[in-house]
Amino acid sequence: LASQIYVACQNGKVDQALSLGFLLCWIAGDVTNFVGCYLTNQLPIQTVTAISYVNMDIILISQFVYYKLKNQKMTKCKVFQ
Protein backbone atom coordinates (compact mmCIF):
# COMPACT_ATOMS: atom_id res chain seq x y z
CA LEU A 1 0.00 0.00 0.00
CA ALA A 2 2.86 2.37 0.72
CA SER A 3 4.21 1.85 -2.82
CA GLN A 4 0.74 2.71 -4.17
CA ILE A 5 0.86 6.00 -2.28
CA TYR A 6 4.34 6.75 -3.67
CA VAL A 7 3.34 5.99 -7.27
CA ALA A 8 0.21 8.12 -6.87
CA CYS A 9 2.36 11.06 -5.76
CA GLN A 10 4.58 10.63 -8.81
CA ASN A 11 1.88 10.57 -11.47
CA GLY A 12 -0.79 12.72 -9.75
CA LYS A 13 -3.73 10.72 -11.12
CA VAL A 14 -5.25 9.34 -7.94
CA ASP A 15 -8.63 10.88 -8.67
CA GLN A 16 -8.77 8.99 -11.99
CA ALA A 17 -7.56 5.65 -10.63
CA LEU A 18 -9.83 5.31 -7.57
CA SER A 19 -13.37 6.31 -6.72
CA LEU A 20 -14.32 8.11 -3.54
CA GLY A 21 -16.97 5.46 -2.82
CA PHE A 22 -14.34 2.73 -2.94
CA LEU A 23 -12.07 4.65 -0.58
CA LEU A 24 -14.92 5.30 1.88
CA CYS A 25 -15.87 1.60 1.89
CA TRP A 26 -12.22 0.71 2.39
CA ILE A 27 -11.79 3.03 5.38
CA ALA A 28 -15.10 1.84 6.86
CA GLY A 29 -13.82 -1.72 6.79
CA ASP A 30 -10.51 -0.78 8.36
CA VAL A 31 -12.18 1.33 11.07
CA THR A 32 -14.49 -1.57 11.99
CA ASN A 33 -11.45 -3.84 12.05
CA PHE A 34 -9.78 -1.46 14.52
CA VAL A 35 -12.91 -1.18 16.67
CA GLY A 36 -13.18 -4.98 16.73
CA CYS A 37 -9.53 -5.31 17.76
CA TYR A 38 -9.99 -2.76 20.52
CA LEU A 39 -13.25 -4.15 21.89
CA THR A 40 -12.06 -7.76 21.95
CA ASN A 41 -8.63 -6.97 23.44
CA GLN A 42 -6.66 -8.47 20.59
CA LEU A 43 -2.89 -8.72 20.59
CA PRO A 44 -1.14 -5.36 20.47
CA ILE A 45 0.37 -6.13 17.05
CA GLN A 46 -3.15 -6.61 15.62
CA THR A 47 -4.28 -3.28 17.03
CA VAL A 48 -1.16 -1.52 15.73
CA THR A 49 -1.72 -3.08 12.30
CA ALA A 50 -5.34 -1.88 12.30
CA ILE A 51 -4.20 1.64 13.22
CA SER A 52 -1.63 1.49 10.43
CA TYR A 53 -4.33 0.54 7.90
CA VAL A 54 -6.57 3.41 9.01
CA ASN A 55 -3.65 5.85 8.72
CA MET A 56 -2.87 4.63 5.19
CA ASP A 57 -6.54 5.04 4.26
CA ILE A 58 -6.52 8.61 5.56
CA ILE A 59 -3.43 9.33 3.46
CA LEU A 60 -5.08 7.84 0.36
CA ILE A 61 -8.26 9.86 0.88
CA SER A 62 -6.19 13.00 1.45
CA GLN A 63 -4.30 12.35 -1.77
CA PHE A 64 -7.55 11.75 -3.61
CA VAL A 65 -9.04 15.05 -2.46
CA TYR A 66 -5.82 17.00 -3.07
CA TYR A 67 -5.34 15.75 -6.62
CA LYS A 68 -9.05 16.04 -7.42
CA LEU A 69 -8.97 19.73 -6.47
CA LYS A 70 -5.61 20.30 -8.15
CA ASN A 71 -6.69 18.66 -11.41
CA GLN A 72 -9.99 20.59 -11.42
CA LYS A 73 -8.09 23.85 -10.92
CA MET A 74 -5.72 23.01 -13.78
CA THR A 75 -8.66 22.14 -16.03
CA LYS A 76 -10.32 25.49 -15.26
CA CYS A 77 -7.06 27.32 -16.00
CA LYS A 78 -6.77 25.59 -19.38
CA VAL A 79 -10.36 26.50 -20.28
CA PHE A 80 -9.79 30.19 -19.60
CA GLN A 81 -6.57 30.38 -21.62
mmCIF file of C-alpha atoms in Angstrom:
data_model
loop_
_atom_site.group_PDB
_atom_site.id
_atom_site.type_symbol
_atom_site.label_atom_id
_atom_site.label_comp_id
_atom_site.label_asym_id
_atom_site.label_seq_id
_atom_site.Cartn_x
_atom_site.Cartn_y
_atom_site.Cartn_z
ATOM 1 C CA LEU A 1 0.000 0.000 0.000
ATOM 2 C CA ALA A 2 2.864 2.372 0.721
ATOM 3 C CA SER A 3 4.214 1.854 -2.815
ATOM 4 C CA GLN A 4 0.744 2.711 -4.174
ATOM 5 C CA ILE A 5 0.856 6.005 -2.276
ATOM 6 C CA TYR A 6 4.338 6.745 -3.671
ATOM 7 C CA VAL A 7 3.336 5.993 -7.270
ATOM 8 C CA ALA A 8 0.211 8.120 -6.872
ATOM 9 C CA CYS A 9 2.365 11.058 -5.762
ATOM 10 C CA GLN A 10 4.581 10.633 -8.806
ATOM 11 C CA ASN A 11 1.878 10.565 -11.472
ATOM 12 C CA GLY A 12 -0.786 12.716 -9.754
ATOM 13 C CA LYS A 13 -3.729 10.724 -11.121
ATOM 14 C CA VAL A 14 -5.246 9.338 -7.937
ATOM 15 C CA ASP A 15 -8.628 10.879 -8.674
ATOM 16 C CA GLN A 16 -8.771 8.992 -11.989
ATOM 17 C CA ALA A 17 -7.563 5.653 -10.625
ATOM 18 C CA LEU A 18 -9.828 5.306 -7.566
ATOM 19 C CA SER A 19 -13.365 6.305 -6.722
ATOM 20 C CA LEU A 20 -14.320 8.111 -3.542
ATOM 21 C CA GLY A 21 -16.973 5.463 -2.818
ATOM 22 C CA PHE A 22 -14.335 2.732 -2.936
ATOM 23 C CA LEU A 23 -12.072 4.654 -0.576
ATOM 24 C CA LEU A 24 -14.917 5.299 1.875
ATOM 25 C CA CYS A 25 -15.865 1.600 1.892
ATOM 26 C CA TRP A 26 -12.220 0.706 2.388
ATOM 27 C CA ILE A 27 -11.789 3.030 5.380
ATOM 28 C CA ALA A 28 -15.103 1.842 6.859
ATOM 29 C CA GLY A 29 -13.817 -1.721 6.790
ATOM 30 C CA ASP A 30 -10.511 -0.776 8.360
ATOM 31 C CA VAL A 31 -12.181 1.326 11.065
ATOM 32 C CA THR A 32 -14.494 -1.567 11.987
ATOM 33 C CA ASN A 33 -11.447 -3.838 12.050
ATOM 34 C CA PHE A 34 -9.777 -1.461 14.519
ATOM 35 C CA VAL A 35 -12.907 -1.185 16.666
ATOM 36 C CA GLY A 36 -13.175 -4.977 16.726
ATOM 37 C CA CYS A 37 -9.528 -5.312 17.759
ATOM 38 C CA TYR A 38 -9.994 -2.756 20.515
ATOM 39 C CA LEU A 39 -13.251 -4.148 21.893
ATOM 40 C CA THR A 40 -12.058 -7.762 21.953
ATOM 41 C CA ASN A 41 -8.634 -6.971 23.440
ATOM 42 C CA GLN A 42 -6.659 -8.470 20.591
ATOM 43 C CA LEU A 43 -2.890 -8.722 20.591
ATOM 44 C CA PRO A 44 -1.139 -5.357 20.469
ATOM 45 C CA ILE A 45 0.367 -6.132 17.051
ATOM 46 C CA GLN A 46 -3.147 -6.608 15.623
ATOM 47 C CA THR A 47 -4.282 -3.278 17.030
ATOM 48 C CA VAL A 48 -1.164 -1.521 15.732
ATOM 49 C CA THR A 49 -1.718 -3.077 12.298
ATOM 50 C CA ALA A 50 -5.339 -1.880 12.301
ATOM 51 C CA ILE A 51 -4.200 1.638 13.222
ATOM 52 C CA SER A 52 -1.631 1.494 10.427
ATOM 53 C CA TYR A 53 -4.329 0.540 7.899
ATOM 54 C CA VAL A 54 -6.573 3.406 9.013
ATOM 55 C CA ASN A 55 -3.653 5.850 8.725
ATOM 56 C CA MET A 56 -2.869 4.631 5.192
ATOM 57 C CA ASP A 57 -6.537 5.040 4.265
ATOM 58 C CA ILE A 58 -6.520 8.609 5.562
ATOM 59 C CA ILE A 59 -3.428 9.325 3.461
ATOM 60 C CA LEU A 60 -5.077 7.843 0.357
ATOM 61 C CA ILE A 61 -8.261 9.855 0.877
ATOM 62 C CA SER A 62 -6.192 13.004 1.452
ATOM 63 C CA GLN A 63 -4.296 12.346 -1.774
ATOM 64 C CA PHE A 64 -7.547 11.754 -3.614
ATOM 65 C CA VAL A 65 -9.037 15.049 -2.456
ATOM 66 C CA TYR A 66 -5.816 16.996 -3.067
ATOM 67 C CA TYR A 67 -5.339 15.747 -6.623
ATOM 68 C CA LYS A 68 -9.049 16.042 -7.421
ATOM 69 C CA LEU A 69 -8.971 19.732 -6.471
ATOM 70 C CA LYS A 70 -5.611 20.298 -8.151
ATOM 71 C CA ASN A 71 -6.692 18.664 -11.413
ATOM 72 C CA GLN A 72 -9.989 20.592 -11.423
ATOM 73 C CA LYS A 73 -8.094 23.849 -10.920
ATOM 74 C CA MET A 74 -5.720 23.008 -13.779
ATOM 75 C CA THR A 75 -8.664 22.139 -16.032
ATOM 76 C CA LYS A 76 -10.318 25.486 -15.263
ATOM 77 C CA CYS A 77 -7.063 27.325 -15.995
ATOM 78 C CA LYS A 78 -6.768 25.590 -19.380
ATOM 79 C CA VAL A 79 -10.358 26.499 -20.282
ATOM 80 C CA PHE A 80 -9.788 30.189 -19.596
ATOM 81 C CA GLN A 81 -6.571 30.383 -21.616
#
